[in-house]
Short mmCIF file of C-alpha atoms and ligand atoms in Angstrom, two decimals:
data_model
loop_
_atom_site.label_atom_id
_atom_site.label_comp_id
_atom_site.label_asym_id
_atom_site.label_seq_id
_atom_site.Cartn_x
_atom_site.Cartn_y
_atom_site.Cartn_z
CA MET D 24 -45.54 -29.65 14.04
CA PHE D 25 -46.41 -26.47 16.45
CA GLY D 26 -49.19 -24.10 15.53
CA PRO D 27 -48.46 -20.45 15.34
CA GLU D 28 -50.36 -19.79 18.25
CA ASP D 29 -47.32 -21.57 20.42
CA PRO D 30 -44.42 -19.19 21.34
CA LEU D 31 -41.21 -20.37 19.81
CA THR D 32 -39.20 -22.42 22.07
CA ASN D 33 -35.54 -22.72 22.58
CA SER D 34 -35.45 -25.93 20.85
CA GLN D 35 -37.32 -24.84 17.91
CA ILE D 36 -35.01 -21.69 17.46
CA ALA D 37 -32.31 -24.09 17.62
CA GLU D 38 -33.42 -26.03 14.97
CA LEU D 39 -34.22 -22.99 12.67
CA LEU D 40 -30.77 -21.94 13.28
CA ALA D 41 -29.27 -25.38 12.05
CA ILE D 42 -31.43 -25.03 8.93
CA ALA D 43 -30.34 -21.64 8.17
CA GLY D 44 -26.96 -23.09 8.89
CA ASP D 45 -27.16 -25.27 6.28
CA ASP D 46 -28.31 -22.92 3.85
CA ALA D 47 -26.03 -20.07 4.58
CA LYS D 48 -22.47 -19.50 3.08
CA PRO D 49 -19.39 -19.20 5.32
CA PRO D 50 -18.34 -17.70 7.81
CA LEU D 51 -22.20 -16.87 8.44
CA ASN D 52 -23.13 -20.71 8.58
CA ARG D 53 -20.74 -21.13 11.33
CA ALA D 54 -22.45 -18.61 13.26
CA TYR D 55 -25.83 -20.23 12.66
CA ARG D 56 -24.68 -23.45 13.47
CA ARG D 57 -22.66 -22.47 16.45
CA ALA D 58 -25.67 -20.39 18.24
CA SER D 59 -27.81 -23.54 17.18
CA ARG D 60 -25.58 -25.45 19.81
CA LYS D 61 -25.58 -22.55 22.33
CA ALA D 62 -29.30 -22.53 22.36
CA PHE D 63 -29.11 -25.79 24.38
CA LEU D 64 -27.56 -23.97 27.01
CA TRP D 65 -29.58 -20.86 27.04
CA GLU D 66 -30.91 -20.06 30.85
CA GLU D 67 -34.03 -18.47 29.32
CA GLU D 68 -36.55 -18.84 26.86
CA ALA D 69 -35.70 -16.34 24.11
CA VAL D 70 -39.27 -15.57 23.76
CA SER D 71 -39.45 -14.53 27.32
CA LEU D 72 -36.51 -12.28 26.95
CA TYR D 73 -38.22 -10.70 24.08
CA GLN D 74 -41.29 -10.29 25.89
CA LYS D 75 -39.68 -8.45 28.59
CA GLY D 76 -38.15 -6.02 26.11
CA GLN D 77 -34.52 -7.27 26.75
CA SER D 78 -31.77 -7.87 24.06
CA LEU D 79 -31.54 -11.33 22.77
CA THR D 80 -27.58 -10.63 22.60
CA GLU D 81 -27.72 -11.65 26.32
CA LEU D 82 -27.86 -15.27 24.81
CA PRO D 83 -24.65 -17.06 24.31
CA GLY D 84 -24.01 -17.27 20.52
CA VAL D 85 -26.26 -14.41 19.78
CA GLY D 86 -24.82 -11.05 18.23
CA PRO D 87 -26.52 -8.38 16.52
CA TYR D 88 -26.97 -9.94 13.42
CA LEU D 89 -28.88 -13.30 14.57
CA GLU D 90 -30.70 -11.30 17.42
CA LYS D 91 -32.77 -9.55 14.31
CA ILE D 92 -33.14 -12.84 12.78
CA ILE D 93 -34.33 -14.60 15.90
CA ARG D 94 -36.73 -11.80 16.62
CA GLY D 95 -38.26 -11.83 13.25
CA TRP D 96 -38.96 -15.82 13.84
CA ILE D 97 -40.48 -14.84 17.25
CA GLU D 98 -42.86 -12.29 15.71
CA ILE D 99 -43.91 -14.47 12.59
CA SER D 100 -43.79 -17.86 14.78
CA PRO D 101 -43.16 -20.02 11.79
CA ILE D 102 -44.34 -23.69 11.91
CA VAL D 103 -41.10 -25.74 12.85
CA ALA D 104 -40.86 -29.54 11.54
CA SER D 105 -39.35 -31.93 14.05
CA PRO D 106 -35.79 -32.11 13.72
CA PRO D 107 -34.10 -34.79 11.70
CA ALA D 108 -32.47 -37.41 13.62
CA ILE D 109 -28.98 -35.89 13.98
CA ARG D 110 -30.71 -33.08 15.96
CA GLU D 111 -33.39 -35.36 17.51
CA ASN D 112 -34.07 -36.15 21.05
CA PHE D 113 -31.81 -33.14 22.62
CA PHE D 114 -32.93 -31.31 25.92
CA THR D 115 -32.40 -27.79 26.28
CA LEU D 116 -31.43 -26.44 29.57
CA THR D 117 -34.84 -24.49 30.19
CA GLN D 118 -36.43 -27.92 29.41
CA VAL D 119 -34.06 -29.89 31.94
CA ARG D 120 -34.74 -27.14 34.69
CA SER D 121 -38.36 -27.59 34.35
CA ILE D 122 -38.06 -31.42 34.47
CA LEU D 123 -35.80 -31.20 37.58
CA GLY D 124 -37.78 -28.26 38.89
CA GLY D 125 -40.45 -30.30 40.50
CA ARG D 126 -38.27 -33.02 42.01
CA PRO D 127 -35.40 -31.24 44.07
CA LEU D 128 -34.47 -34.03 45.78
CA TRP D 129 -33.47 -35.92 42.52
CA SER D 130 -30.48 -33.07 42.01
CA GLN D 131 -29.60 -32.76 45.63
CA GLY D 132 -29.23 -36.37 45.77
CA VAL D 133 -26.49 -36.90 43.61
CA LYS D 134 -23.15 -38.14 45.23
CA GLY D 135 -20.97 -37.62 42.28
CA ASP D 136 -19.89 -37.26 39.06
CA LEU D 137 -18.41 -40.47 36.85
CA GLN D 138 -16.76 -38.47 33.58
CA MET D 139 -14.54 -35.43 33.46
CA HIS D 140 -11.30 -34.77 32.09
CA SER D 141 -8.35 -32.54 33.42
CA VAL D 142 -5.02 -31.29 31.73
CA TRP D 143 -3.71 -34.59 32.21
CA SER D 144 -5.53 -35.12 28.78
CA ASP D 145 -7.72 -32.49 27.01
CA GLY D 146 -9.50 -30.96 29.87
CA SER D 147 -8.45 -27.47 30.99
CA SER D 148 -8.63 -27.99 34.65
CA SER D 149 -6.28 -29.58 37.30
CA ILE D 150 -7.41 -32.59 39.39
CA GLN D 151 -7.29 -30.03 42.35
CA GLU D 152 -9.61 -27.44 40.56
CA MET D 153 -11.91 -30.48 39.51
CA ALA D 154 -12.13 -31.43 43.18
CA GLU D 155 -12.98 -27.92 44.32
CA ALA D 156 -15.96 -27.73 41.56
CA GLY D 157 -17.15 -30.94 43.17
CA LYS D 158 -16.90 -30.00 46.59
CA ALA D 159 -18.74 -26.94 45.52
CA ARG D 160 -21.62 -29.00 44.32
CA GLY D 161 -21.61 -31.01 47.22
CA TYR D 162 -20.37 -34.29 46.15
CA GLU D 163 -18.78 -37.44 47.82
CA TYR D 164 -16.77 -38.34 44.86
CA ILE D 165 -15.64 -37.50 41.25
CA ALA D 166 -14.03 -39.79 38.95
CA ILE D 167 -11.13 -38.34 36.94
CA THR D 168 -11.57 -40.04 33.78
CA ASP D 169 -9.01 -38.86 31.22
CA HIS D 170 -8.51 -40.48 27.64
CA SER D 171 -6.08 -43.32 27.36
CA LYS D 172 -3.25 -43.58 24.86
CA GLY D 173 -4.93 -44.86 21.83
CA LEU D 174 -6.58 -41.45 21.57
CA LYS D 175 -3.92 -39.45 20.54
CA ILE D 176 -6.00 -36.56 19.44
CA ALA D 177 -7.17 -35.93 23.02
CA GLY D 178 -3.63 -36.31 24.66
CA GLY D 179 -4.32 -39.68 25.74
CA ILE D 180 -2.32 -40.73 28.63
CA ASP D 181 -0.42 -44.08 28.97
CA GLU D 182 0.45 -46.75 31.67
CA LYS D 183 3.39 -44.65 33.05
CA GLN D 184 1.38 -41.32 33.15
CA LEU D 185 -1.70 -43.23 34.71
CA VAL D 186 0.99 -44.06 37.70
CA GLN D 187 2.13 -40.44 37.97
CA GLN D 188 -1.46 -39.60 37.87
CA ALA D 189 -2.30 -41.51 40.87
CA ASP D 190 0.26 -39.91 42.80
CA GLU D 191 -1.28 -36.61 42.36
CA ILE D 192 -4.60 -37.81 43.17
CA ALA D 193 -3.36 -39.13 46.44
CA ILE D 194 -1.92 -36.08 47.16
CA VAL D 195 -5.22 -34.19 46.27
CA ASN D 196 -7.18 -36.79 48.46
CA GLU D 197 -4.76 -36.16 51.47
CA SER D 198 -5.25 -32.41 51.49
CA LEU D 199 -9.17 -33.13 51.27
CA ARG D 200 -8.84 -35.44 54.15
CA SER D 201 -6.74 -33.07 56.36
CA ALA D 202 -9.29 -30.08 55.67
CA ASP D 203 -12.27 -32.78 56.67
CA ARG D 204 -13.72 -32.54 53.30
CA THR D 205 -16.14 -35.46 52.39
CA ILE D 206 -15.19 -35.56 48.89
CA ARG D 207 -12.45 -37.73 47.38
CA VAL D 208 -11.18 -37.88 43.87
CA LEU D 209 -11.81 -41.69 42.22
CA ARG D 210 -9.03 -43.03 40.13
CA SER D 211 -10.51 -43.70 36.85
CA ILE D 212 -10.03 -43.81 33.07
CA GLU D 213 -11.93 -43.35 29.53
CA VAL D 214 -10.34 -46.28 28.30
CA ASN D 215 -10.59 -46.22 24.26
CA LEU D 216 -12.02 -49.31 22.88
CA SER D 217 -11.06 -50.50 19.25
CA PRO D 218 -14.05 -51.00 16.99
CA ARG D 219 -13.61 -54.78 17.69
CA GLY D 220 -14.18 -53.69 21.55
CA GLU D 221 -10.78 -54.24 22.80
CA VAL D 222 -9.08 -51.87 25.26
CA ASP D 223 -6.01 -50.16 24.64
CA MET D 224 -4.34 -50.37 27.99
CA ASP D 225 -2.60 -52.86 30.09
CA LEU D 226 -5.19 -55.08 31.94
CA ALA D 227 -2.92 -54.91 35.11
CA SER D 228 -2.89 -51.07 35.02
CA LEU D 229 -6.52 -50.83 34.87
CA ALA D 230 -7.13 -53.17 37.52
CA LYS D 231 -5.53 -50.55 39.89
CA LEU D 232 -8.04 -48.00 39.20
CA ASP D 233 -11.38 -47.40 41.30
CA ILE D 234 -13.38 -47.50 38.20
CA VAL D 235 -13.05 -47.92 34.30
CA LEU D 236 -15.19 -46.16 31.51
CA GLY D 237 -14.81 -47.70 28.13
CA CYS D 238 -15.62 -45.48 25.29
CA PHE D 239 -15.76 -46.09 21.40
CA HIS D 240 -13.83 -43.15 19.32
CA SER D 241 -13.22 -44.72 16.25
CA ALA D 242 -15.49 -46.15 13.31
CA LEU D 243 -18.41 -44.10 14.59
CA ARG D 244 -20.01 -43.55 11.29
CA LYS D 245 -20.64 -47.07 10.30
CA LYS D 246 -24.32 -47.89 8.94
CA GLU D 247 -24.44 -51.44 10.04
CA ASP D 248 -25.42 -52.91 13.10
CA GLN D 249 -22.74 -52.78 16.01
CA THR D 250 -24.26 -54.94 18.57
CA GLU D 251 -21.18 -57.15 18.32
CA ARG D 252 -18.89 -54.56 19.41
CA TYR D 253 -20.83 -53.44 22.50
CA VAL D 254 -21.28 -56.88 23.60
CA THR D 255 -17.47 -57.79 23.48
CA ALA D 256 -16.96 -54.33 25.27
CA LEU D 257 -19.31 -55.18 28.09
CA ARG D 258 -18.02 -58.66 28.26
CA ASN D 259 -14.44 -57.54 29.06
CA PRO D 260 -13.60 -57.83 32.83
CA ALA D 261 -11.83 -54.65 32.71
CA ILE D 262 -14.77 -52.58 31.83
CA HIS D 263 -17.42 -51.06 34.49
CA ILE D 264 -19.17 -48.59 32.41
CA LEU D 265 -19.94 -48.06 28.55
CA GLY D 266 -19.64 -44.41 28.06
CA HIS D 267 -21.36 -42.40 25.60
CA PRO D 268 -22.63 -45.49 23.95
CA ARG D 269 -24.07 -44.48 20.67
CA GLY D 270 -21.26 -41.80 19.87
CA ARG D 271 -23.80 -39.24 18.72
CA VAL D 272 -22.71 -35.49 18.46
CA TYR D 273 -25.63 -32.79 17.89
CA ASN D 274 -25.95 -31.80 14.47
CA PHE D 275 -22.33 -33.51 13.49
CA ARG D 276 -22.77 -37.17 13.54
CA ASP D 277 -25.72 -39.54 14.30
CA GLY D 278 -24.00 -42.35 16.18
CA LEU D 279 -23.96 -46.06 15.63
CA SER D 280 -27.03 -48.46 15.43
CA ALA D 281 -27.37 -51.86 17.66
CA ASP D 282 -29.80 -53.81 19.01
CA TRP D 283 -29.82 -51.70 21.91
CA ALA D 284 -32.30 -54.02 23.98
CA LYS D 285 -29.81 -56.82 23.43
CA VAL D 286 -26.72 -54.58 24.63
CA PHE D 287 -28.80 -53.21 27.79
CA ALA D 288 -29.71 -57.04 28.68
CA VAL D 289 -26.31 -58.05 28.36
CA ALA D 290 -25.25 -55.01 30.68
CA ALA D 291 -27.96 -56.31 32.99
CA GLU D 292 -26.76 -59.50 32.90
CA LEU D 293 -23.36 -58.44 34.08
CA ASP D 294 -24.45 -56.01 36.47
CA LYS D 295 -22.65 -53.17 34.45
CA ALA D 296 -23.73 -49.47 33.86
CA VAL D 297 -24.31 -47.73 30.28
CA GLU D 298 -23.73 -44.15 30.40
CA ILE D 299 -25.95 -41.01 30.08
CA ASP D 300 -23.26 -38.32 28.96
CA SER D 301 -24.55 -35.25 29.90
CA TYR D 302 -22.64 -33.24 27.78
CA PRO D 303 -25.22 -30.87 25.98
CA ASP D 304 -23.76 -31.85 22.38
CA ARG D 305 -24.12 -35.43 23.28
CA GLN D 306 -26.61 -36.53 25.52
CA ASP D 307 -25.76 -40.06 24.92
CA LEU D 308 -27.71 -42.19 25.77
CA SER D 309 -30.80 -40.14 24.34
CA LEU D 310 -34.01 -40.32 26.19
CA ASP D 311 -35.31 -43.03 23.82
CA LEU D 312 -32.63 -45.47 24.93
CA VAL D 313 -32.57 -44.76 28.21
CA ARG D 314 -35.90 -45.67 28.36
CA LEU D 315 -34.91 -49.41 26.91
CA ALA D 316 -32.18 -49.20 29.64
CA ARG D 317 -34.72 -49.02 32.33
CA LYS D 318 -36.73 -52.10 30.55
CA ALA D 319 -33.68 -54.13 30.46
CA GLY D 320 -32.77 -53.02 34.42
CA CYS D 321 -28.99 -52.33 33.57
CA GLN D 322 -27.20 -49.88 35.96
CA ILE D 323 -27.09 -46.36 34.97
CA SER D 324 -24.25 -43.98 35.32
CA ILE D 325 -24.14 -40.14 34.70
CA GLY D 326 -21.21 -38.48 33.71
CA THR D 327 -20.84 -34.84 32.52
CA ASP D 328 -17.86 -35.81 30.37
CA ALA D 329 -16.65 -31.91 31.85
CA HIS D 330 -13.68 -30.73 29.97
CA GLY D 331 -13.41 -27.78 32.96
CA ALA D 332 -14.38 -27.24 36.30
CA SER D 333 -17.40 -25.17 35.13
CA GLN D 334 -18.92 -27.97 33.21
CA LEU D 335 -19.79 -29.99 36.30
CA ARG D 336 -23.30 -28.21 35.96
CA PHE D 337 -23.94 -30.22 32.76
CA ILE D 338 -24.80 -33.03 35.21
CA GLU D 339 -28.48 -31.64 35.01
CA PHE D 340 -28.93 -32.67 31.32
CA GLY D 341 -28.14 -36.60 32.29
CA LEU D 342 -30.56 -36.15 35.38
CA ALA D 343 -33.29 -34.81 33.49
CA SER D 344 -33.09 -37.54 31.17
CA ALA D 345 -32.88 -40.32 33.82
CA LEU D 346 -35.88 -38.77 35.58
CA LYS D 347 -38.00 -38.48 32.34
CA ALA D 348 -37.27 -42.21 31.67
CA GLU D 349 -38.50 -43.10 35.32
CA ILE D 350 -35.07 -44.74 36.12
CA ASP D 351 -35.05 -45.77 39.66
CA PRO D 352 -32.64 -43.96 41.75
CA ARG D 353 -31.27 -47.32 43.07
CA ARG D 354 -30.16 -48.26 39.70
CA ILE D 355 -27.90 -44.88 39.13
CA LEU D 356 -24.63 -45.27 40.26
CA ASN D 357 -24.31 -41.64 41.21
CA PHE D 358 -26.83 -41.90 43.96
CA MET D 359 -24.56 -44.43 45.90
CA GLY D 360 -22.31 -43.34 48.18
CA ARG D 361 -18.67 -43.76 47.71
CA ASP D 362 -18.39 -47.14 49.75
CA GLU D 363 -21.19 -48.56 47.91
CA LEU D 364 -20.04 -47.62 44.56
CA LEU D 365 -16.44 -49.04 45.07
CA ASN D 366 -18.07 -52.28 46.69
CA TRP D 367 -20.30 -52.46 42.98
CA ALA D 368 -16.74 -51.96 41.25
CA SER D 369 -14.92 -54.42 42.90
CA SER D 370 -17.78 -56.93 43.09
CA LEU D 371 -17.66 -56.87 39.37
CA ARG D 372 -14.10 -57.70 39.00
CA GLU D 373 -14.54 -60.62 41.38
CA SER D 374 -17.30 -62.04 39.70
CA THR D 375 -15.45 -62.04 36.24
CA ARG D 376 -12.25 -63.15 37.70
ZN1 ZN N 12 -15.25 -40.08 24.66
#
């Protein structure tokens, strides 16, 4: 709880918007819920805009109607209860920036991004465009992790398309090499895991990739303990990284429960990585679980889950969480150079052969 003397934060405004969204009728409820999500991406605290006499409609998701409502809240500074689990432990961009602000070397040390989608599945940018965006961030690599065939709703690709995609990646890499660019595109995939922890792609085709990310997309609302599916997935020799482990989505789905200490211990034993999916609505693992992962000592992978070139900036959310959890940068894949990363990935394959 926060007293009335404290100015409202964007995080509290997001919570007030979400609560108002639960109480409002369509279509207003959708506007509230949308603004609640967007508040996590506001570049500045709404209160400071207000104090400077600027319009709050400068903030994404805020039109004239919501601006009046938010102004009212800022003026009375109501007490805001902690959010329920479905909205708990999400950083806002302003929090992320203040966490990273004191440690510029953290953001500058990132050598790549390990989850993103292209037009091959449900992304909006080409591989070339994603590579350009990665180059602009000074990366050594980006991993293209389009969805696999089991996830039809996201345009998942099959083994044949994966081979065609390899040709395109080779062409992009060749043009980067001849232009003396450092960055390379890594061949990867977000392979769909069944609720039993099994992959939906031919193992031989996965073995040709540089790195493989495995993710659950079904039976994500189960209440019972799901430790077993995570352990099975981690033990699958095809998988290097367990992506967006909980499957939570802000104000939409809580995600799964498991004995996380055990899941992370298995990852550590196998030298595999668990992901911090940095997409603002996901932030999965959440900070509490990143801390548990640190205790277990497993590898951490940070991926933006970008669905367009402009979303590579979401990396800050994952970095802030890792920094806040005091993860040793040597345990974070994204701080490895390209060769070190590829060596790690191939050594995992050898050890499970
Ligand atoms: Zn996914």
